[in-house]
Short mmCIF file of C-alpha atoms in Angstrom, two decimals:
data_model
loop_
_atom_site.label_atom_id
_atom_site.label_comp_id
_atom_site.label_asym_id
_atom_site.label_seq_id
_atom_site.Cartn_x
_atom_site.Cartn_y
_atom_site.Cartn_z
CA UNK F 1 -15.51 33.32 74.98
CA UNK F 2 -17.84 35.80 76.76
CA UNK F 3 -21.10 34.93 76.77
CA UNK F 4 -24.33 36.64 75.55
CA UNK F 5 -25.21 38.97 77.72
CA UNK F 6 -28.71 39.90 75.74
CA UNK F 7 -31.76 38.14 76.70
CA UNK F 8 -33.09 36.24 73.09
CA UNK F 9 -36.10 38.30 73.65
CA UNK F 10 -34.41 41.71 73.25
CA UNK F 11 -32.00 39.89 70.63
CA UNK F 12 -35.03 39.20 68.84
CA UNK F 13 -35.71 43.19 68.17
CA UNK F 14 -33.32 43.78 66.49
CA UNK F 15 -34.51 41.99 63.55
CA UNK F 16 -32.02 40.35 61.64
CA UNK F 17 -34.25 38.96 59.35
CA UNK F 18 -34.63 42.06 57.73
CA UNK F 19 -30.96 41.49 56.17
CA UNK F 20 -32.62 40.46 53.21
CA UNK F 21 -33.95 44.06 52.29
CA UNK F 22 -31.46 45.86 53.55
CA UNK F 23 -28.07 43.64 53.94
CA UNK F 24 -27.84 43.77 57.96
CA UNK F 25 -30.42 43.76 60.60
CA UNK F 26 -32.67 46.66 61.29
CA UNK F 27 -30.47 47.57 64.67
CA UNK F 28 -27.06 47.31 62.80
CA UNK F 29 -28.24 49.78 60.32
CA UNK F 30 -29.42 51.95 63.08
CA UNK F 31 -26.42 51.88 64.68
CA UNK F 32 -24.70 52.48 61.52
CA UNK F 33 -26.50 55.73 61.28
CA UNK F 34 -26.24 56.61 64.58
CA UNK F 35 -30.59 56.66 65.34
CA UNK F 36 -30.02 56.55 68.86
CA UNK F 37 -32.17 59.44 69.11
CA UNK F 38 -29.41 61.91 70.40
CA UNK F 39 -29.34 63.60 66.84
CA UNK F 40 -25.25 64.00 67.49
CA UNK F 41 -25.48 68.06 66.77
CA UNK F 42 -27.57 67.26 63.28
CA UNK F 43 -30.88 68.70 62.71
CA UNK F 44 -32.90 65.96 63.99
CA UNK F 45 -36.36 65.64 62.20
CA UNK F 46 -37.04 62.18 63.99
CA UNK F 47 -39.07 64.42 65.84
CA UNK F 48 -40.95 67.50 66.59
CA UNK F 49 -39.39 70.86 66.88
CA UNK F 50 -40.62 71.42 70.18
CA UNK F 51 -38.72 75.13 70.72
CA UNK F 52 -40.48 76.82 67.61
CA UNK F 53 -43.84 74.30 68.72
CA UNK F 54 -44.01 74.65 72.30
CA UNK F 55 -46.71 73.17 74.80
CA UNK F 56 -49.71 75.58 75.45
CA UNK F 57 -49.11 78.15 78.58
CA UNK F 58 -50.93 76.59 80.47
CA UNK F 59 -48.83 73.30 80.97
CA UNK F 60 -46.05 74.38 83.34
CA UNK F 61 -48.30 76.49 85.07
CA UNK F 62 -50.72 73.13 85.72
CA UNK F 63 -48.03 71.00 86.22
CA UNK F 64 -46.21 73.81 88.69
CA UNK F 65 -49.19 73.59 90.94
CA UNK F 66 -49.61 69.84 91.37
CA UNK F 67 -46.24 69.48 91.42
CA UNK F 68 -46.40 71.68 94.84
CA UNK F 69 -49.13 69.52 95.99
CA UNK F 70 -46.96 66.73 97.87
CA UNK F 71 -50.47 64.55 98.44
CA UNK F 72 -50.56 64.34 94.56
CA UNK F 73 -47.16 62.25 94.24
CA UNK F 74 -48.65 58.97 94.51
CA UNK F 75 -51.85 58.27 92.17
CA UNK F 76 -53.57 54.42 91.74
CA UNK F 77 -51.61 52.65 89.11
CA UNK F 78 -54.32 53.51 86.56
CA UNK F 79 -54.11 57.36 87.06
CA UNK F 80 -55.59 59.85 89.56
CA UNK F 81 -59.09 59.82 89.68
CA UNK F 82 -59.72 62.95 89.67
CA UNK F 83 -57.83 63.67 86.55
CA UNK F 84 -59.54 60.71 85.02
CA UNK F 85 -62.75 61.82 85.77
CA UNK F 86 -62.42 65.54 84.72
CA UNK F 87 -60.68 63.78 80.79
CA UNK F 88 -63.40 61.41 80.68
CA UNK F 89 -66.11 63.63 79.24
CA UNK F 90 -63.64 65.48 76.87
CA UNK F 91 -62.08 61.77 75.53
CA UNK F 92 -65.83 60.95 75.17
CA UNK F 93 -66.60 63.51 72.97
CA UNK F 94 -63.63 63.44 70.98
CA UNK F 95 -64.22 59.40 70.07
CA UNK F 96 -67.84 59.42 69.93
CA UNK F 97 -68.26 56.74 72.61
CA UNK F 98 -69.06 56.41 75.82
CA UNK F 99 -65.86 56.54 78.45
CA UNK F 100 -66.36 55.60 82.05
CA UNK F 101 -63.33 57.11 83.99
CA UNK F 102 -63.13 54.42 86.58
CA UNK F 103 -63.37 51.52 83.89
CA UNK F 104 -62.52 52.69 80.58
CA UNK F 105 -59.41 54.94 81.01
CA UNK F 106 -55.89 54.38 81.90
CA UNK F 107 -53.13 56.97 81.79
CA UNK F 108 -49.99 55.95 80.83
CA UNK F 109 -46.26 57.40 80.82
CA UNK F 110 -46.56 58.59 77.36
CA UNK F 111 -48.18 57.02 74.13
CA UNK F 112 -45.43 54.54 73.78
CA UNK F 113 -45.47 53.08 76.90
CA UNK F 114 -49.01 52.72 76.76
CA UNK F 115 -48.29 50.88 73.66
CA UNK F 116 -46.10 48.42 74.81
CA UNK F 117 -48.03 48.49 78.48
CA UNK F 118 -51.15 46.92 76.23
CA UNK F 119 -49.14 44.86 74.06
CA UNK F 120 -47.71 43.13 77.29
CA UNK F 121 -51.26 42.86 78.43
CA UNK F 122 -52.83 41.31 75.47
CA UNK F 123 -50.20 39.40 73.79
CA UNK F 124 -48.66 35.60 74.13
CA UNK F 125 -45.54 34.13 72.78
CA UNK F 126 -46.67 32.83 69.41
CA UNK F 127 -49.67 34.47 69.11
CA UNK F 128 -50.55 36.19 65.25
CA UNK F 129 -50.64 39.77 65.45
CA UNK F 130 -51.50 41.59 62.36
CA UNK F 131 -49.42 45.06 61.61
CA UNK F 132 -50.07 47.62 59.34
CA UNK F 133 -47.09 47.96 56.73
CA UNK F 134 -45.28 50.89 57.05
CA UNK F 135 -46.11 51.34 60.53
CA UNK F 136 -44.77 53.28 63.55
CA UNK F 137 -41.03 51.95 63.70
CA UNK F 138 -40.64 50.61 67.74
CA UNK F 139 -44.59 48.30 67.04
CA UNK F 140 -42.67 45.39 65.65
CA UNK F 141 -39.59 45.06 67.96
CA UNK F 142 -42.42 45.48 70.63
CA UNK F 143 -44.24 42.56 69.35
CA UNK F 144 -41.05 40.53 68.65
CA UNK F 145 -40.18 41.06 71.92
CA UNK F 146 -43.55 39.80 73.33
CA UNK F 147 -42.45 36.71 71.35
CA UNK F 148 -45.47 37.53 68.84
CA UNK F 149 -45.97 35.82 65.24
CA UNK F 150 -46.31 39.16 63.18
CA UNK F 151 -47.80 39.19 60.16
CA UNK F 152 -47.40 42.15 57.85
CA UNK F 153 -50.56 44.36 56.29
CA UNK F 154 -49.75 46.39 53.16
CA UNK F 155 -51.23 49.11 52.19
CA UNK F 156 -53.01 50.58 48.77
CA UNK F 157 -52.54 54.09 47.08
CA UNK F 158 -55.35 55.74 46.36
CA UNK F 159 -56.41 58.97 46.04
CA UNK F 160 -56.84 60.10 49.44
CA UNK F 161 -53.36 58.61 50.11
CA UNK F 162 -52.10 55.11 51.03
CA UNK F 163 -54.96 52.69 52.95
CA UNK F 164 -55.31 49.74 54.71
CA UNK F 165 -55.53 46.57 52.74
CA UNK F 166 -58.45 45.01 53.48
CA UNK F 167 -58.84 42.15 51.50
CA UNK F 168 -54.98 41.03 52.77
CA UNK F 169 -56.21 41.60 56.18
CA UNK F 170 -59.06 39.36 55.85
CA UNK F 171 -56.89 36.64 54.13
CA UNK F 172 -54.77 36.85 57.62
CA UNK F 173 -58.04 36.95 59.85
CA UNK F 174 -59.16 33.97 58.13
CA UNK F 175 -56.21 31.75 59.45
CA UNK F 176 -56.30 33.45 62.71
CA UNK F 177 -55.52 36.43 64.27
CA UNK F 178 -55.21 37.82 67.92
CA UNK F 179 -55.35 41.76 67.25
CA UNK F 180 -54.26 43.76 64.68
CA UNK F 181 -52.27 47.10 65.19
CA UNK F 182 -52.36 50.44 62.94
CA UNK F 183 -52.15 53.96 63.88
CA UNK F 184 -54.65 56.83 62.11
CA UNK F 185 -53.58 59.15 60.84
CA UNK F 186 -50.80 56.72 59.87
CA UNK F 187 -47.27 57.33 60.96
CA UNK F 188 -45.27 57.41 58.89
CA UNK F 189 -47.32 58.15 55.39
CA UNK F 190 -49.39 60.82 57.41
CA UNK F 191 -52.43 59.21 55.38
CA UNK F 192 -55.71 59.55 57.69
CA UNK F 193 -58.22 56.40 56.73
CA UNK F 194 -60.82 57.55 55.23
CA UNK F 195 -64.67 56.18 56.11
CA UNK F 196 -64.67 53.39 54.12
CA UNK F 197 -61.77 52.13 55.40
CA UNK F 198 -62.53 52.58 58.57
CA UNK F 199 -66.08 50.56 58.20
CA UNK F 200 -64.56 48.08 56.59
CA UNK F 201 -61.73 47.44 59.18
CA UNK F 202 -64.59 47.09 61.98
CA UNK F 203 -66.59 44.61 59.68
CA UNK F 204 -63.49 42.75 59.66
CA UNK F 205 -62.97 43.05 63.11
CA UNK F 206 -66.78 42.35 64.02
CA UNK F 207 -66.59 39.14 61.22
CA UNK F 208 -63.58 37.52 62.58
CA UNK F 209 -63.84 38.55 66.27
CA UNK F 210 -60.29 39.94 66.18
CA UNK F 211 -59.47 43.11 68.83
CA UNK F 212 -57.45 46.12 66.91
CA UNK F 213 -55.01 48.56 68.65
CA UNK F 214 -55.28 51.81 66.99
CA UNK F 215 -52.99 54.40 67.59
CA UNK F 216 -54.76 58.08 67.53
CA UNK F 217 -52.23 60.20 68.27
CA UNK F 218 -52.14 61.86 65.77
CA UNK F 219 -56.04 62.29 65.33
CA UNK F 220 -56.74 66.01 65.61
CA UNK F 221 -53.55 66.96 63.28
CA UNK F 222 -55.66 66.36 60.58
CA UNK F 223 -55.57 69.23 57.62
CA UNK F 224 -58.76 71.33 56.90
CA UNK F 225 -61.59 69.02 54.62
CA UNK F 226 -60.05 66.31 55.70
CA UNK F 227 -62.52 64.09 57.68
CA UNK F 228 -61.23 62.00 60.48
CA UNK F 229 -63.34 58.51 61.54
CA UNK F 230 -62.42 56.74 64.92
CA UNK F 231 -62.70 53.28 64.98
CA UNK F 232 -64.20 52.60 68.24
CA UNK F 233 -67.32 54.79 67.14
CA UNK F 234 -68.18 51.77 64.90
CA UNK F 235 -70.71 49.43 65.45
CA UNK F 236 -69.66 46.74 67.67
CA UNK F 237 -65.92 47.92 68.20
CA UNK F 238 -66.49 49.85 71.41
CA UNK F 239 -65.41 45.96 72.99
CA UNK F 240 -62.98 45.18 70.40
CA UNK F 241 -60.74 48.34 70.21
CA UNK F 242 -57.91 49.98 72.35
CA UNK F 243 -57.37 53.38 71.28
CA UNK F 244 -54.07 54.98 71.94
CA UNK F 245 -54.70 58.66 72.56
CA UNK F 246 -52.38 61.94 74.12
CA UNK F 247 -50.80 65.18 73.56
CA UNK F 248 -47.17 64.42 73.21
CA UNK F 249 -46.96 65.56 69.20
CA UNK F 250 -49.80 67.96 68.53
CA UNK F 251 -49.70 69.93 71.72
CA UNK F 252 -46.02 69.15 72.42
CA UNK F 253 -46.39 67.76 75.34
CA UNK F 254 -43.75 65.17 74.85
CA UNK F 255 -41.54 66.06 78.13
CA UNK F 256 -44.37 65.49 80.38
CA UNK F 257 -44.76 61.98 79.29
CA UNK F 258 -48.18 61.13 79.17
CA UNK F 259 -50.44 59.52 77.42
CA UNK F 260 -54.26 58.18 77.55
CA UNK F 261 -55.77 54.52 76.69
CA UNK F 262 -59.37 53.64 76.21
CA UNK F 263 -60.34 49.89 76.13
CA UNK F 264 -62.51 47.84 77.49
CA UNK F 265 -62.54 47.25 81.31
CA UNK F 266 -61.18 43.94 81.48
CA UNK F 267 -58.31 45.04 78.96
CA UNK F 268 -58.04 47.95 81.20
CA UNK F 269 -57.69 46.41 84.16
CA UNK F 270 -54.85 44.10 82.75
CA UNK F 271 -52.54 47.01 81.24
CA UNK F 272 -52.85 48.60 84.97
CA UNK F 273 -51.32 45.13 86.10
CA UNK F 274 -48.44 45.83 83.70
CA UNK F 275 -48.19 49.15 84.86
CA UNK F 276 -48.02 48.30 88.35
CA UNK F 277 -44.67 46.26 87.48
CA UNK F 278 -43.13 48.73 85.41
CA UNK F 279 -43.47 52.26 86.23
CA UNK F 280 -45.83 52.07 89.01
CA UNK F 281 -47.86 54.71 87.45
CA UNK F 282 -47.36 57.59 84.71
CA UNK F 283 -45.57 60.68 86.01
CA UNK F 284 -47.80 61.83 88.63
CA UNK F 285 -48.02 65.82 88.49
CA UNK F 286 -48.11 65.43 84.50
CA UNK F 287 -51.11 63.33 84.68
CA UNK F 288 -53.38 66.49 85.65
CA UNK F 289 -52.29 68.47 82.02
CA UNK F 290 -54.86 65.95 80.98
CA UNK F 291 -57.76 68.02 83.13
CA UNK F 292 -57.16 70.68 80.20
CA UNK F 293 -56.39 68.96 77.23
CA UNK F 294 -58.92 68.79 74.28
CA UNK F 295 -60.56 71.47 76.83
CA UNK F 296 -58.55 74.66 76.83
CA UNK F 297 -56.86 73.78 73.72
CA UNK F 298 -59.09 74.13 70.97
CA UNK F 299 -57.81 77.80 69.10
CA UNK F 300 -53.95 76.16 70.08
CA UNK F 301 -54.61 73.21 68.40
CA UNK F 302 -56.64 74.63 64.88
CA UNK F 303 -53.50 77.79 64.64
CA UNK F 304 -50.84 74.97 64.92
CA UNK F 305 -52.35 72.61 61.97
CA UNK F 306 -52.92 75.55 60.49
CA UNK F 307 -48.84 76.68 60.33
CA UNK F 308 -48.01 73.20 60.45
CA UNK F 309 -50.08 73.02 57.08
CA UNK F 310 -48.19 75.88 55.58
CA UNK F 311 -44.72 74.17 56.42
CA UNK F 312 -46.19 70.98 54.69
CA UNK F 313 -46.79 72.97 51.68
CA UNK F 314 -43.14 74.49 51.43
CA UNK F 315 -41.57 71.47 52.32
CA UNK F 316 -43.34 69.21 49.53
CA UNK F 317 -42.45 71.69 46.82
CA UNK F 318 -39.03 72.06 47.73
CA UNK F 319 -38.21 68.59 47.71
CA UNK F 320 -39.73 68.22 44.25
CA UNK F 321 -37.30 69.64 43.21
CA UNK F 322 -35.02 66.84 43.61
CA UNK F 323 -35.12 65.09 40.24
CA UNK F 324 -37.05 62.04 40.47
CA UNK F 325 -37.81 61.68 44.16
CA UNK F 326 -41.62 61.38 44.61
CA UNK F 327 -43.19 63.46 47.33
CA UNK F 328 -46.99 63.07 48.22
CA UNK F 329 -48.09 65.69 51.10
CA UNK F 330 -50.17 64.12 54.00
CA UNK F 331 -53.06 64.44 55.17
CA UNK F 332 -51.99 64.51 58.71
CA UNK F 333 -49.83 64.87 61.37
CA UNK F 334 -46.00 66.81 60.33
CA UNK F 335 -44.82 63.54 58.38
CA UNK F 336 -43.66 63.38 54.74
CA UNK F 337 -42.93 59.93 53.33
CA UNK F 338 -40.76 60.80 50.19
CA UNK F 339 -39.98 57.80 47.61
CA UNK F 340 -36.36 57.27 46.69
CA UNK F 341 -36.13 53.99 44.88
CA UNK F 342 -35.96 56.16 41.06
CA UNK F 343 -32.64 57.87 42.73
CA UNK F 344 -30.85 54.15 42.44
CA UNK F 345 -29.90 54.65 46.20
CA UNK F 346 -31.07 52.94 48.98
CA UNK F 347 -33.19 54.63 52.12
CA UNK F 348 -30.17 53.67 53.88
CA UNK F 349 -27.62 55.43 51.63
CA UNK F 350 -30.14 58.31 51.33
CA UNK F 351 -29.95 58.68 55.30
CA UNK F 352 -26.27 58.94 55.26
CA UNK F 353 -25.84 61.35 52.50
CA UNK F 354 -28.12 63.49 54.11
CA UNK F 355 -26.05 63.38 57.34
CA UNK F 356 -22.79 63.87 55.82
CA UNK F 357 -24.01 66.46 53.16
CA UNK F 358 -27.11 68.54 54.12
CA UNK F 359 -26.29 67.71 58.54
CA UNK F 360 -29.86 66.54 58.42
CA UNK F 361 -31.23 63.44 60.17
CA UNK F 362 -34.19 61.66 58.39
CA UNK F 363 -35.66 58.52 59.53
CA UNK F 364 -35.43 55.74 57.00
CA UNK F 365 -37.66 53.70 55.86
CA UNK F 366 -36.76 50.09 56.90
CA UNK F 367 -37.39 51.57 60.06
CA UNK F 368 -40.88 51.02 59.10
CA UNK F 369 -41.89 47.81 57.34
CA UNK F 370 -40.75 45.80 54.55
CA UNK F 371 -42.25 47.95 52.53
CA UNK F 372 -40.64 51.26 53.60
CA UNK F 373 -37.73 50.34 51.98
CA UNK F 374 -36.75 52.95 49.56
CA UNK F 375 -38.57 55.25 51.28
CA UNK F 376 -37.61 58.11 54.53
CA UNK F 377 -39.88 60.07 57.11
CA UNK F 378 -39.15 63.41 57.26
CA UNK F 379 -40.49 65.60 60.19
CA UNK F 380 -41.39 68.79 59.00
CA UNK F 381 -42.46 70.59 62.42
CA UNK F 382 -39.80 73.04 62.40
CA UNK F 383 -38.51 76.63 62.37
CA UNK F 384 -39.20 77.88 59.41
CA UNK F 385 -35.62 80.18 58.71
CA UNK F 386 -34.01 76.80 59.92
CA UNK F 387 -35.63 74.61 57.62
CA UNK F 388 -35.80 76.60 54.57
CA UNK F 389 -31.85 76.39 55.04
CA UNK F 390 -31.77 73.18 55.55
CA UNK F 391 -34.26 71.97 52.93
CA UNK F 392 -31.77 73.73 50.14
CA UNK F 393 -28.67 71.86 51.84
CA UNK F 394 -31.26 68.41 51.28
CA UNK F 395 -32.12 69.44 47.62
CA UNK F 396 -28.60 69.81 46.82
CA UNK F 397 -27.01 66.82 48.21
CA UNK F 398 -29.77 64.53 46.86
CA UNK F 399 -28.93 66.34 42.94
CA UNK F 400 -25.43 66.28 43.63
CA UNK F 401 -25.79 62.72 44.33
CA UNK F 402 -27.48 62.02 41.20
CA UNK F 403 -25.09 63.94 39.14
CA UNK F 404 -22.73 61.60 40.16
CA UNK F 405 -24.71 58.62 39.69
CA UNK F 406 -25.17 59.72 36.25
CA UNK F 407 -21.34 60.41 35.72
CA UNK F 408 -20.09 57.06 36.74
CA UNK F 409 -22.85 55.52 34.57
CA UNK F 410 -21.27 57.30 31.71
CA UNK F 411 -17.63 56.15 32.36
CA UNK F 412 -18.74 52.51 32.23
CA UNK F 413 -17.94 50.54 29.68
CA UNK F 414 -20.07 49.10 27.32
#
């Protein structure tokens, strides 16, 4: 017999103990949909439209000219320091804290990898790690990678959309946590924590000496009235919090493949160790978009919430009217998190139906947490003629489906 070629640690990603939600492990089902991210000639809302959302002008053009700057090529492992000292300022600002560009700021090769570049960094086999539940779907294989004990957060509803459970978080901090991990706005609800949440997580924090990873990517896709709070603004957290930050979604910057991390120096200084084994350093010419982002971006950014807004608005009402399915619109980033569990079909079956029926490719919920079952993401950055389209074909196949349902219920026998 041939043996395992997988490493247990990658094995361990693919986590087969979610079989008991969904009947098979998280990458069987994956693989039974086929999200390997190549959207197989689908319309792929996994993602961002980045044709009809394209990066400002100015990106080539920046990236053009250090790109034709041979000197630039090679960069310290934390980022050139030129570029970190022009962001420094403008990442200062933006979190309300102060940001020392030789101590406080590492760029990374996109969001993600500065994700798993600080999870490597801060995180021993066995240690607790608390995770927000639904949260980004590649956090947890990270951690279970790493060989982390992770312990699940819920959240509650409210009224300004699904929050951070607080009181289950402290339960966990009380036996013992390392960090905890959540991303505001949250992907994938596209609920942004509102103040009190936000206090309350640092008292937690502060209380139980725990550090928290928040992931911010999303943080100026926020919808007008909407106030957004960052964490590391809070009293005492400035030590305690690593704050994931870049343009890859709102500015569509996602080819370039960079991102931005703020934490504390000595938490800074270990993800550039990572680094240093892994990539070396993020991409080298993309690293100096970051001299004009959250500078010459401002009327960009406010004209693309505002038609990302618009789209938000469509989409919701369309997909009410699919009979029963629950639809709550965001209030950030291009996520919808549509409830499926009154259609009597799984998120699972729900992604498949869509793929056969409406040649749309939705991101189930499993993906997501324990609790995202009977749920899917749905990106709604998208062409608008394209999408109208294609949320009819969705409508359709999801009341065709229940008209079925229905049928075979009636040709039961008693």
């Amino acid at each position: 017999m041939r043996p395992q070629r997988e490493s247990r640690r990658l094995r361990a990603t693919h986590l087969p103990e979610r079989a008991r939600y969904i009947g098979t492990s998280v990458r069987e089902a994956d693989l039974s949909l086929r999200l390997d991210g190549a959207g197989h000639g689908l319309l792929d809302t996994t993602h961002f439209d980045t044709v009809r959302f394209p990066p400002p002008d100015w990106a080539l053009e920046t990236f053009t000219r250090a790109a034709g700057d041979g000197e630039l090529a090679y960069t310290a492992y934390r980022g050139d320091d030129a570029v970190r000292r022009a962001c420094a300022g403008p990442v200062s600002e933006l979190l309300g804290v102060e940001v020392d560009p030789g101590r406080n700021l590492v760029l990374t090769a996109g969001t993600q990898s500065g994700l798993f570049t600080t999870l490597s960094a801060l995180v021993d086999d066995g240690d607790t790690v608390a995770l927000a539940d639904p949260e980004y779907l590649f956090v947890e294989r990270m951690l279970r990678f790493l060989g982390a004990n992770v312990v699940r957060v819920g959240m509650i509803d409210g009224p300004d959309g699904p929050q951070l459970d607080l009181g289950a978080l402290e339960e966990v901090a009380r036996d013992g946590v390392k960090l905890l991990l959540t991303s505001n706005p949250n992907n994938p609800t596209g609920s942004v924590y509102t103040e009190a949440t936000v206090r309350g997580l640092a008292g937690l924090a502060v209380r139980h000496d725990f550090l928290v990873v928040v992931d911010e990517l999303y943080c100026r896709l926020v919808y007008p009235g909407v106030p957004f709070f960052h964490l590391a603004a809070q009293p005492g957290m400035a030590e305690r919090t690593v704050t994931m930050l870049g343009g890859s979604k709102t500015e569509s910057l996602s080819g370039f493949r960079i991102g931005v991390v703020v934490a504390p120096a000595e938490i800074v200084d270990a993800i550039e160790q990572v680094m240093a084994m892994t990539c070396l350093r993020a991409p080298a010419y993309a690293q100096h978009l970051l001299t004009r982002w959250l500078v010459d971006d401002q009327e960009f950014v406010r004209r693309r919430v505002e038609e990302l807004h618009a789209i938000r608005d469509l989409t919701v009402d369309r997909l009410r009217q699919v009979d029963g399915l629950v639809v709550r619109p965001g209030n950030g980033t291009a996520y919808l998190w549509p409830d499926v569990s009154a259609l009597g079909l799984s998120d699972v079956a729900v992604a498949g139906l869509l793929q056969r029926e409406a040649g749309v490719v939705v991101s189930p919920g499993y993906q997501f947490g324990p609790s995202g079952v009977g749920r899917f993401r749905v990106c709604y950055a998208r062409d608008e003629a394209q999408w109208e389209s294609a949320l009819d074909r969705m409508v359709k196949a999801l009341n065709d489906s229940l008209t079925d349902v229905a049928d075979s219920n009636r040709t039961l026998p008693d």
